[in-house]
Rosetta silent file (secondary structure, phi, psi, omega in degrees, C-alpha in Angstrom):
SEQUENCE: XXXXXXXXXXXXXXXXXXXXXXXXXXXXXXXXXXXXXXXXXXXXXXXXXXXXXXXXXXXXXXXXXXXXXXXXXXXXXXXXXXXXXXXXXXXXXXXXXXXXXXXXXXXXXXXXXXXXXXXXXXXXXXXXXXXXXXXXXXXXXXXXXXXXXXXXXXXXXXXXXXXXXXXXXXXXXXXXXXXXXXXXXXXXXXXXXXXXXXXXXXXXXXXXXXXXXXXXXXXXXXXXXXXXXXXX
SCORE:     score description
SCORE:     0.000 S_00000001
   1 L     0.000  122.926  178.854  117.047   94.512  106.513 S_00000001
   2 L  -109.531  -23.651  167.286  115.086   95.067  103.893 S_00000001
   3 E   -86.903  108.524 -170.427  111.608   95.525  105.693 S_00000001
   4 L  -135.420  -22.819  163.001  113.267   97.918  107.827 S_00000001
   5 L   -92.042   77.877  161.621  111.091  100.903  107.943 S_00000001
   6 E   -45.188  143.239  173.452  107.262  102.440  108.997 S_00000001
   7 E  -133.843  103.446  154.477  105.319  105.354  107.931 S_00000001
   8 E  -105.089  136.218  164.597  101.954  105.352  109.907 S_00000001
   9 E   -96.156  109.218 -163.790   99.523  107.926  109.498 S_00000001
  10 E  -107.675  162.308 -170.569   97.533  108.076  112.776 S_00000001
  11 E  -125.762  128.415 -167.320   94.312  109.753  113.000 S_00000001
  12 L  -130.051   17.946  159.021   94.188  110.941  116.578 S_00000001
  13 L   -80.254  -12.470  165.210   90.823  112.780  116.423 S_00000001
  14 L   -39.176  -52.178 -150.269   89.133  110.322  118.170 S_00000001
  15 L   -79.699  -49.749  170.049   90.744  110.911  121.271 S_00000001
  16 L   -15.301  134.757 -143.647   89.477  115.130  120.803 S_00000001
  17 L    14.393   48.321  159.540   87.695  116.041  124.189 S_00000001
  18 L  -117.434  -48.331 -165.243   88.632  113.238  126.117 S_00000001
  19 L  -120.406  136.217  172.488   92.465  113.949  125.852 S_00000001
  20 L   -87.152  105.810  160.390   94.555  117.607  125.000 S_00000001
  21 H    -8.864 -104.483  159.096   96.069  116.234  121.941 S_00000001
  22 H    20.107  -94.799 -172.260   99.215  117.713  122.489 S_00000001
  23 H   -49.905  -46.710  173.919   99.916  116.461  125.871 S_00000001
  24 H   -25.895  -89.347 -151.533   98.776  112.671  124.012 S_00000001
  25 H   -61.560  -14.264  171.783  101.621  112.830  121.615 S_00000001
  26 H   -99.755   32.528  110.680  104.252  114.219  124.027 S_00000001
  27 H   -55.936  -41.320  166.724  103.277  110.949  125.974 S_00000001
  28 H   -48.552  -72.568 -171.024  103.558  108.965  122.669 S_00000001
  29 H   -55.509  -29.113 -175.722  106.959  110.487  122.617 S_00000001
  30 H   -78.048  -32.768 -175.526  108.518  109.963  126.055 S_00000001
  31 H   -78.567  -30.265 -167.599  107.166  106.096  125.852 S_00000001
  32 L  -116.454   52.443 -159.920  108.143  105.762  122.424 S_00000001
  33 L   -73.666  -19.851  160.000  111.320  107.186  121.929 S_00000001
  34 L   -77.800   21.691 -178.036  111.989  104.992  119.143 S_00000001
  35 E  -137.771  160.596  169.490  110.056  106.406  117.030 S_00000001
  36 E   -84.175  169.963  150.637  109.897  110.385  114.833 S_00000001
  37 E  -127.225  151.036 -176.034  106.884  112.343  114.836 S_00000001
  38 L   -95.205 -143.789  177.542  105.598  114.921  112.750 S_00000001
  39 L  -117.651  119.860  170.462  103.658  117.672  113.378 S_00000001
  40 L   -48.057  160.871 -164.993  100.283  117.184  114.722 S_00000001
  41 L  -136.863  124.570 -179.582   97.996  118.703  111.663 S_00000001
  42 L   -33.619  -42.406 -164.780   94.658  120.829  113.000 S_00000001
  43 L  -100.260   48.268  132.873   92.424  117.724  111.764 S_00000001
  44 L    90.528    7.933  151.789   94.154  115.507  114.466 S_00000001
  45 E   -39.436  112.961  171.676   96.770  113.552  111.634 S_00000001
  46 E  -145.522  137.064 -131.506  100.006  112.923  112.605 S_00000001
  47 E  -103.087   99.530  151.693  103.044  111.373  110.681 S_00000001
  48 E  -151.422  162.197 -137.070  105.421  108.558  112.590 S_00000001
  49 E  -140.152  137.779 -173.058  107.769  106.840  111.629 S_00000001
  50 E   173.891 -159.490  166.860  109.891  103.636  112.791 S_00000001
  51 L   -98.867  140.298  163.185  110.439  100.020  113.437 S_00000001
  52 H   -13.631  -76.450 -175.156  107.682   97.554  113.198 S_00000001
  53 H   -70.767  -11.776  161.542  107.789   96.737  116.939 S_00000001
  54 H   -41.092  -73.343  143.381  107.872  100.311  117.985 S_00000001
  55 H    -9.006  -39.901  174.583  104.851  100.734  116.016 S_00000001
  56 H   -87.244  -12.331  156.730  103.272   97.870  117.700 S_00000001
  57 H   -53.902  -73.769 -147.076  104.204   99.675  121.355 S_00000001
  58 H   -53.509  -38.553  176.260  103.127  102.640  120.474 S_00000001
  59 H   -35.485  -62.846  168.257   99.517  100.416  118.971 S_00000001
  60 H   -12.936  -70.920 -164.986   99.361   99.429  122.216 S_00000001
  61 H   -83.504   -8.674  176.752   99.592  101.902  124.254 S_00000001
  62 H   -89.154  -35.623  172.196   96.536  104.001  121.616 S_00000001
  63 H   -62.566  -56.864 -149.533   94.592  100.650  122.796 S_00000001
  64 H   -68.302  -17.579 -176.608   94.661  101.043  126.352 S_00000001
  65 H   -76.496  -45.599 -167.716   93.552  104.622  125.558 S_00000001
  66 H   -61.404  -45.359 -173.143   91.130  104.013  123.284 S_00000001
  67 L   -54.377  -21.493 -165.682   89.504  101.313  125.786 S_00000001
  68 L   -90.519  -33.247 -159.957   89.476  104.277  128.575 S_00000001
  69 L   -89.868  138.518 -176.775   87.017  106.026  125.740 S_00000001
  70 L   -40.686  143.305 -151.662   83.023  105.887  125.806 S_00000001
  71 H   -78.240   -1.733  156.575   81.260  103.292  124.093 S_00000001
  72 H  -106.570  -17.924  169.518   80.076  105.285  121.201 S_00000001
  73 H   -53.775  -85.302 -151.559   83.586  107.321  120.593 S_00000001
  74 H   -26.779  -66.961 -161.090   84.697  103.311  119.893 S_00000001
  75 H   -78.131  -12.754  157.950   82.362  103.066  117.311 S_00000001
  76 H   -61.165  -36.900  169.631   83.057  106.388  115.899 S_00000001
  77 H   -83.124    6.278  176.896   86.589  105.272  115.956 S_00000001
  78 H   -92.294  -62.766 -150.924   85.678  102.279  113.814 S_00000001
  79 L  -100.264   47.310  153.495   84.549  104.398  110.840 S_00000001
  80 L  -140.637   82.889  174.766   87.186  106.489  110.825 S_00000001
  81 L   -83.046  150.268  150.116   90.565  104.047  110.147 S_00000001
  82 L   -36.316  122.786  139.330   94.020  104.779  110.290 S_00000001
  83 L  -161.266  121.519  163.672   96.004  104.759  106.979 S_00000001
  84 L   -14.525  167.197  173.551   99.083  103.515  107.138 S_00000001
  85 L   178.912  129.331 -165.282  101.830  104.454  104.527 S_00000001
  86 L   -86.618 -179.947  142.746  105.652  103.009  104.077 S_00000001
  87 E  -100.714  170.827 -158.009  108.453  105.403  102.730 S_00000001
  88 L   -93.056   10.193 -174.770  110.139  104.173  100.199 S_00000001
  89 L  -107.786   55.229   98.622  113.608  103.529  101.701 S_00000001
  90 E  -163.599 -155.521 -167.063  112.493  100.108  102.834 S_00000001
  91 E  -117.542  171.859 -179.479  109.419   98.391  103.594 S_00000001
  92 L  -161.193  154.282  172.513  107.273   97.595  106.946 S_00000001
  93 L   -99.177 -164.894  168.541  104.345   96.112  108.014 S_00000001
  94 L   152.806  169.272 -135.534  102.174   97.310  111.022 S_00000001
  95 L  -149.120  144.182 -170.169   98.986   96.906  112.110 S_00000001
  96 L   -72.287 -165.283  136.611   95.426   99.052  112.173 S_00000001
  97 L  -153.196  102.954  164.639   92.907   98.759  115.380 S_00000001
  98 L  -132.117   51.253 -156.785   89.475   98.767  114.271 S_00000001
  99 L  -118.461  140.990  158.430   88.088   95.828  115.839 S_00000001
 100 L   -87.089 -177.659  160.895   84.832   94.408  117.244 S_00000001
 101 L   -50.978  -59.275 -172.268   84.647   91.006  119.031 S_00000001
 102 L   -82.426    7.433 -165.828   83.535   89.381  115.909 S_00000001
 103 E  -152.486  103.500  170.344   85.521   91.565  113.351 S_00000001
 104 E   -90.778  140.163  168.429   89.450   91.925  113.453 S_00000001
 105 E  -135.003  126.629 -142.171   91.425   94.230  111.336 S_00000001
 106 E  -133.919  151.859  155.152   95.160   93.691  110.703 S_00000001
 107 E  -125.036  108.660 -170.262   97.163   96.342  108.238 S_00000001
 108 E  -124.643  152.598 -172.930  100.179   94.564  106.284 S_00000001
 109 E   -52.532  116.806 -174.219  102.904   95.613  104.414 S_00000001
 110 H   -25.767  -55.664 -157.904  101.641   94.315  100.831 S_00000001
 111 H   -62.098  -48.917 -174.167  104.772   92.218   99.672 S_00000001
 112 H   -69.861  -50.603  161.733  104.385   90.372  102.930 S_00000001
 113 H   -22.748  -63.477 -146.870  100.753   90.310  102.639 S_00000001
 114 H   -88.039  -47.347 -177.511  101.205   88.551   99.006 S_00000001
 115 H   -44.223  -35.000 -173.846  104.409   86.395  100.414 S_00000001
 116 H   -82.591  -48.898 -154.822  102.089   84.843  103.491 S_00000001
 117 H   -99.116   14.852  144.033   99.454   84.282  101.029 S_00000001
 118 H   -25.980  -75.256 -153.436  101.902   82.474   98.798 S_00000001
 119 H  -123.009   18.756  174.211  104.065   80.167  100.769 S_00000001
 120 L  -153.155   61.825  149.125  101.263   80.294  104.394 S_00000001
 121 L   -53.253  -47.003  152.938   98.218   79.952  102.958 S_00000001
 122 H   -30.570  -51.927 -150.693   96.999   77.352  105.731 S_00000001
 123 H   -79.182    3.667  165.494   97.092   80.588  107.909 S_00000001
 124 H  -126.186    3.316  141.036   93.884   82.241  106.318 S_00000001
 125 L   -90.284   99.135 -172.157   91.849   79.246  105.897 S_00000001
 126 L  -107.936  125.792  163.765   90.064   78.945  109.155 S_00000001
 127 L   -82.365  138.466 -162.537   86.762   77.096  109.090 S_00000001
 128 L   105.651  -18.713 -156.476   84.274   79.293  110.604 S_00000001
 129 E  -142.951  143.008 -168.948   86.025   82.482  109.609 S_00000001
 130 E  -120.148  116.186  166.219   85.934   84.546  106.499 S_00000001
 131 E  -112.336  132.037 -147.670   88.851   86.738  105.358 S_00000001
 132 E  -130.713  171.083 -168.557   88.745   89.433  103.009 S_00000001
 133 E  -149.403  151.034  154.958   91.465   92.188  101.720 S_00000001
 134 E  -140.485  115.452 -163.766   92.026   95.232  100.472 S_00000001
 135 E   -84.456  132.871  170.910   94.903   96.424   98.941 S_00000001
 136 E  -152.097  108.982 -172.185   95.926  100.327   98.525 S_00000001
 137 L    31.816 -134.928 -178.684   99.337  100.411   97.516 S_00000001
 138 L   -28.383  -60.327 -138.753  102.179  100.152  100.266 S_00000001
 139 E  -132.094  152.446  128.092   99.736   98.604  102.504 S_00000001
 140 E  -123.453  151.108 -156.513   96.869   95.900  102.854 S_00000001
 141 E   -81.240  113.449  171.409   93.840   95.926  105.106 S_00000001
 142 E  -143.285  129.472 -164.271   92.589   92.626  106.023 S_00000001
 143 E   -85.551  131.593  166.532   89.364   91.744  107.818 S_00000001
 144 E   -93.184  118.524 -170.829   88.799   88.536  109.870 S_00000001
 145 E  -137.621  149.566  168.290   85.322   88.300  110.537 S_00000001
 146 E   -59.590  140.529  159.573   82.964   85.136  112.068 S_00000001
 147 L   -87.916  -38.742 -173.817   81.248   83.581  109.265 S_00000001
 148 L   159.729  -27.602 -145.536   78.905   82.259  111.924 S_00000001
 149 L  -109.576  -19.720  170.240   80.612   79.062  113.087 S_00000001
 150 L  -126.809  160.749 -163.959   83.365   81.221  115.208 S_00000001
 151 L   -88.947 -171.880 -172.385   83.240   82.987  118.400 S_00000001
 152 H   -59.490  -58.078 -166.318   84.904   86.410  119.349 S_00000001
 153 H   -70.467  -37.806  153.791   88.293   84.238  120.561 S_00000001
 154 H   -31.773 -116.947  162.093   88.367   82.017  117.058 S_00000001
 155 H    52.322  -92.114  170.030   88.772   85.518  115.621 S_00000001
 156 H   -90.701  -31.203  163.661   91.166   87.316  117.290 S_00000001
 157 H   -50.692  -17.983 -152.895   93.462   83.941  117.164 S_00000001
 158 H  -115.955  -19.140 -170.322   93.357   83.818  114.025 S_00000001
 159 H   -88.003  -56.237  173.047   94.287   87.635  113.676 S_00000001
 160 H   -10.860  -66.599 -134.159   97.290   86.634  116.365 S_00000001
 161 H   -73.765  -27.205  174.901   98.493   84.021  114.404 S_00000001
 162 H   -63.668  -80.161  175.893   98.123   86.633  110.968 S_00000001
 163 H    -8.904  -77.005  170.375  100.416   89.099  113.283 S_00000001
 164 H   -69.260  -11.487 -178.165  102.964   87.051  114.288 S_00000001
 165 H   -90.477  -31.420  174.627  103.671   85.236  111.425 S_00000001
 166 H   -31.364  -61.850 -174.849  103.893   88.728  109.914 S_00000001
 167 H   -70.955  -82.346  172.124  106.255   90.339  112.463 S_00000001
 168 H   -39.387  -10.261  177.802  108.633   86.859  111.712 S_00000001
 169 H  -115.583   -6.222  174.491  108.925   87.260  107.914 S_00000001
 170 H   -70.428  -49.964 -152.831  109.400   91.384  108.545 S_00000001
 171 H   -85.651  -53.029 -155.113  112.526   90.249  110.446 S_00000001
 172 H   -83.045  -69.839  178.012  113.868   87.379  107.986 S_00000001
 173 L   -39.329  123.095  175.333  112.484   88.559  104.345 S_00000001
 174 E  -122.663  142.744  158.483  115.046   90.626  101.808 S_00000001
 175 E  -115.634  156.605  179.292  113.742   92.187   98.705 S_00000001
 176 E  -130.559  128.839  176.641  115.896   92.909   95.706 S_00000001
 177 E  -111.604  135.854  178.888  114.338   95.114   92.757 S_00000001
 178 E   -95.716  120.425  153.973  115.008   95.011   89.081 S_00000001
 179 E   -67.000  161.535 -177.435  114.347   98.257   87.661 S_00000001
 180 L  -118.497    3.427 -167.481  113.009   98.387   83.743 S_00000001
 181 L   -86.535  128.865  166.154  113.776  101.995   83.217 S_00000001
 182 L    97.126  -13.081  135.061  115.714  102.325   79.778 S_00000001
 183 L   -38.530  103.305  154.039  115.188   98.994   79.004 S_00000001
 184 L  -128.588 -172.991 -121.346  113.195   97.503   75.884 S_00000001
 185 L   -58.760  -38.648 -174.605  110.406   95.616   75.612 S_00000001
 186 H   -49.395  -63.453 -174.521  112.879   92.452   74.459 S_00000001
 187 H   -51.831   -6.172 -157.198  114.764   93.077   77.540 S_00000001
 188 H  -114.676  -60.763 -141.662  112.234   93.310   80.229 S_00000001
 189 H   -53.006  -59.865 -155.652  110.607   90.007   78.148 S_00000001
 190 H   -57.430  -39.944  161.624  114.273   88.257   78.582 S_00000001
 191 H   -45.596  -51.655 -164.426  114.297   89.368   82.324 S_00000001
 192 H   -81.444   -7.269  161.943  110.800   87.585   83.144 S_00000001
 193 H   -56.191  -47.437 -179.270  112.164   84.560   80.858 S_00000001
 194 H   -52.434  -48.705  174.586  114.512   84.017   83.092 S_00000001
 195 H   -69.595  -65.791  146.598  112.905   84.268   85.993 S_00000001
 196 H     6.459  -90.444 -175.043  110.083   81.611   84.683 S_00000001
 197 L   -57.680   -2.991  174.124  112.896   79.458   84.660 S_00000001
 198 L  -107.242  -18.270  170.038  114.443   79.751   87.758 S_00000001
 199 L  -120.418   52.369  153.967  111.781   79.352   89.991 S_00000001
 200 L   -90.887   -5.023 -174.938  110.954   75.616   90.071 S_00000001
 201 L  -115.878  -20.808  160.283  114.824   76.082   91.731 S_00000001
 202 L  -117.935   87.047  178.035  114.074   78.551   94.139 S_00000001
 203 L   -44.076  -42.460 -158.655  110.324   77.452   96.062 S_00000001
 204 L  -100.328   35.695  168.197  110.776   79.988   98.704 S_00000001
 205 L  -113.268  154.246  166.322  111.304   83.142   96.177 S_00000001
 206 E  -143.110  139.519  177.829  108.198   84.930   95.306 S_00000001
 207 E  -102.809  105.781 -175.262  108.377   87.188   92.076 S_00000001
 208 E   -98.389  134.440  167.065  105.890   90.341   92.071 S_00000001
 209 E   -99.754  153.376  144.458  106.078   91.942   88.067 S_00000001
 210 E  -141.611 -177.600 -158.287  105.181   95.145   88.234 S_00000001
 211 L   -82.997  -17.400 -146.176  105.378   97.385   85.118 S_00000001
 212 L   -88.249   21.824  174.000  108.555  100.317   85.762 S_00000001
 213 E  -173.488 -159.798  156.926  110.479   96.985   87.827 S_00000001
 214 E  -163.527  172.276 -151.555  109.988   93.823   89.711 S_00000001
 215 E  -117.762  137.510 -154.757  110.159   92.807   92.958 S_00000001
 216 E  -151.955   81.703  176.861  112.162   89.435   94.210 S_00000001
 217 E  -120.904  166.431 -171.430  111.520   88.322   97.735 S_00000001
 218 E   179.596 -162.790  166.493  112.670   85.269  100.297 S_00000001
 219 L   -80.351  141.829 -146.229  115.068   84.805  102.320 S_00000001
 220 H   -58.724  -43.849 -177.253  118.321   86.460  101.705 S_00000001
 221 H   -53.291  -34.584 -165.173  121.257   83.887  100.192 S_00000001
 222 H   -64.734  -40.445 -174.200  117.956   82.798   97.729 S_00000001
 223 H   -73.461  -38.182 -171.857  116.987   86.234   96.866 S_00000001
 224 H   -77.666  -54.771 -176.374  120.921   87.831   96.123 S_00000001
 225 H   -48.612  -66.973  169.360  121.552   84.316   94.353 S_00000001
 226 H   -26.755  -58.511  175.857  118.159   84.477   92.630 S_00000001
 227 H   -90.105   -4.794  143.660  118.767   88.280   91.067 S_00000001
 228 H   -42.734  -72.830 -159.213  122.546   87.551   90.102 S_00000001
 229 H   -74.409  -20.204  155.728  121.355   84.920   87.919 S_00000001
 230 H  -124.329   16.327  161.656  119.120   86.862   86.503 S_00000001
 231 H   -36.985  -56.554 -137.415  120.945   90.292   86.050 S_00000001
 232 L   -81.464    0.000    0.000  123.927   88.041   85.130 S_00000001
């Protein structure tokens, strides 16, 4: 599994005054045994690590808790977004809950988001809906909003399609990384030229160039074959 682990920094401060945070964390641990929890910080932040499905289960638990808060605290929650971050041991994809009926937010692994944009653009092209994104390193926050022609149900459906496609890709995609450390400029350029020549023969492989490395993303057999031809 190339996309195997998610680390999310949760902001539990929104629950302060309504729940004992330490007790809430213990409840989260009991109901999410597949996750690893860091120490609860004085500011209410806590790091949680595990698989994407397990993170989704935790999200659902916190959603139920958030719905029980007074309306003013829900608005306050919307102004204090969580910042999910991923450990280098693997890629992940997670979602962040900061939603109103006509504005839905989902946080995706940046690589999976780029893959979706490249090969599933129709998911983001919905009449009456505006989709914007902000990338912060390993995660990309996608905001789905009504442009006046879509109701709350349509906005929610778009968000759900993005989440479902992200989960499927999370379970099937593989990523290989070609490091450039120690290579000359000519050697780096050779790798890039080989990739350009191979792309037409591998239409479902995405190549993302970075200065220190190159990421190759796609389905396992194609990615492995593509990478072998590049480095060979």
